[in-house]
Amino acid sequence: MFTPRVQVPGAAAKGELFKVRALLSHPMETGLRRDAEGRVIPRRIINRFVCRYNDVVVFSADLHEAVAANPYFEFHLRATESGQLEFVWEEDGGAVIALAHGISVA
């Protein structure tokens, strides 16, 4: 239903800064629109995004109605050790979308 995509290098030198890109295909319904019968379409947005590097939160964002569909994040991290980057998107409806990506640091 939702498609998470991340772009992270598979390897980096210790101390190197690397770019992280994260995108989630999601329609982001604000709760302010009405359907053809005039009923309010319930709010359904990604309200939180978290990135963890070896279980330590390194980036997080709280999102609100003004965020466009398909939220995209780009940020930089410093390669400290080999391990796992975990990306988690949380939706109003209770859905949790998660994706993990390994990185090797030499």
Short mmCIF file of C-alpha atoms in Angstrom, two decimals:
data_model
loop_
_atom_site.label_atom_id
_atom_site.label_comp_id
_atom_site.label_asym_id
_atom_site.label_seq_id
_atom_site.Cartn_x
_atom_site.Cartn_y
_atom_site.Cartn_z
CA MET A 1 0.00 0.00 0.00
CA PHE A 2 2.74 2.48 0.95
CA THR A 3 6.13 2.32 -0.71
CA PRO A 4 9.17 3.36 1.37
CA ARG A 5 12.41 4.09 -0.47
CA VAL A 6 15.78 5.07 0.92
CA GLN A 7 19.09 5.93 -0.65
CA VAL A 8 22.10 5.28 1.57
CA PRO A 9 25.60 4.21 0.57
CA GLY A 10 26.44 0.58 1.30
CA ALA A 11 29.88 1.56 2.60
CA ALA A 12 31.64 4.65 3.93
CA ALA A 13 34.99 5.57 5.48
CA LYS A 14 35.05 6.12 9.24
CA GLY A 15 34.29 9.78 9.97
CA GLU A 16 32.91 10.45 6.48
CA LEU A 17 29.69 12.41 6.08
CA PHE A 18 27.16 10.64 3.89
CA LYS A 19 23.81 11.70 2.47
CA VAL A 20 20.60 9.91 3.41
CA ARG A 21 17.45 10.24 1.32
CA ALA A 22 14.11 8.81 2.45
CA LEU A 23 10.81 8.91 0.57
CA LEU A 24 7.46 7.35 1.36
CA SER A 25 4.74 7.14 -1.29
CA HIS A 26 1.66 8.15 0.71
CA PRO A 27 -1.39 10.25 -0.29
CA MET A 28 -1.50 12.34 2.94
CA GLU A 29 -5.20 13.16 3.42
CA THR A 30 -5.49 16.34 5.56
CA GLY A 31 -9.00 15.84 6.97
CA LEU A 32 -10.06 19.18 5.47
CA ARG A 33 -11.58 17.87 2.22
CA ARG A 34 -15.03 16.43 1.58
CA ASP A 35 -16.10 13.55 -0.61
CA ALA A 36 -18.77 13.73 -3.36
CA GLU A 37 -21.56 13.33 -0.77
CA GLY A 38 -20.20 16.18 1.38
CA ARG A 39 -18.78 13.99 4.15
CA VAL A 40 -15.40 14.93 5.61
CA ILE A 41 -12.63 12.62 4.43
CA PRO A 42 -10.82 11.56 7.63
CA ARG A 43 -7.31 12.81 8.24
CA ARG A 44 -4.69 10.22 7.35
CA ILE A 45 -1.16 11.54 7.31
CA ILE A 46 2.30 10.39 8.23
CA ASN A 47 2.70 12.17 11.54
CA ARG A 48 6.20 11.04 12.54
CA PHE A 49 9.42 9.98 10.85
CA VAL A 50 12.41 8.56 12.73
CA CYS A 51 15.82 7.37 11.57
CA ARG A 52 17.96 5.29 13.94
CA TYR A 53 21.62 4.41 13.43
CA ASN A 54 22.41 1.28 15.46
CA ASP A 55 19.33 1.91 17.65
CA VAL A 56 20.24 5.58 18.36
CA VAL A 57 17.83 8.22 17.02
CA VAL A 58 19.85 10.40 14.63
CA PHE A 59 16.99 12.20 12.87
CA SER A 60 13.29 12.65 13.61
CA ALA A 61 10.46 14.86 12.44
CA ASP A 62 6.87 15.45 13.53
CA LEU A 63 4.60 16.12 10.55
CA HIS A 64 1.31 18.00 10.26
CA GLU A 65 -1.43 18.66 7.68
CA ALA A 66 0.63 21.10 5.62
CA VAL A 67 3.10 18.40 4.54
CA ALA A 68 2.69 17.35 0.92
CA ALA A 69 1.92 13.84 -0.23
CA ASN A 70 4.91 11.50 -0.54
CA PRO A 71 7.04 13.03 2.25
CA TYR A 72 10.73 13.26 1.36
CA PHE A 73 13.65 13.79 3.74
CA GLU A 74 17.29 14.42 2.97
CA PHE A 75 19.95 14.75 5.67
CA HIS A 76 23.60 13.92 6.36
CA LEU A 77 25.09 11.52 8.90
CA ARG A 78 28.64 10.79 9.97
CA ALA A 79 29.84 7.21 9.52
CA THR A 80 30.95 6.04 12.96
CA GLU A 81 30.62 2.27 12.82
CA SER A 82 29.19 -0.51 10.70
CA GLY A 83 25.61 -1.36 11.45
CA GLN A 84 22.02 -0.71 10.55
CA LEU A 85 20.00 2.35 9.67
CA GLU A 86 16.34 1.91 10.50
CA PHE A 87 13.68 4.17 9.01
CA VAL A 88 10.20 4.34 10.56
CA TRP A 89 7.16 6.28 9.36
CA GLU A 90 4.07 6.41 11.64
CA GLU A 91 0.59 7.17 10.32
CA ASP A 92 -2.50 8.59 12.06
CA GLY A 93 -4.41 5.39 11.31
CA GLY A 94 -1.91 3.38 13.35
CA ALA A 95 0.09 2.00 10.44
CA VAL A 96 3.84 1.79 10.95
CA ILE A 97 6.03 1.49 7.89
CA ALA A 98 9.63 0.44 8.53
CA LEU A 99 12.67 -0.21 6.39
CA ALA A 100 16.24 -1.09 7.33
CA HIS A 101 19.49 -0.61 5.45
CA GLY A 102 22.94 -1.83 6.43
CA ILE A 103 26.12 0.22 6.13
CA SER A 104 29.71 -0.96 6.30
CA VAL A 105 32.23 1.45 7.83
CA ALA A 106 35.95 0.89 7.30
#
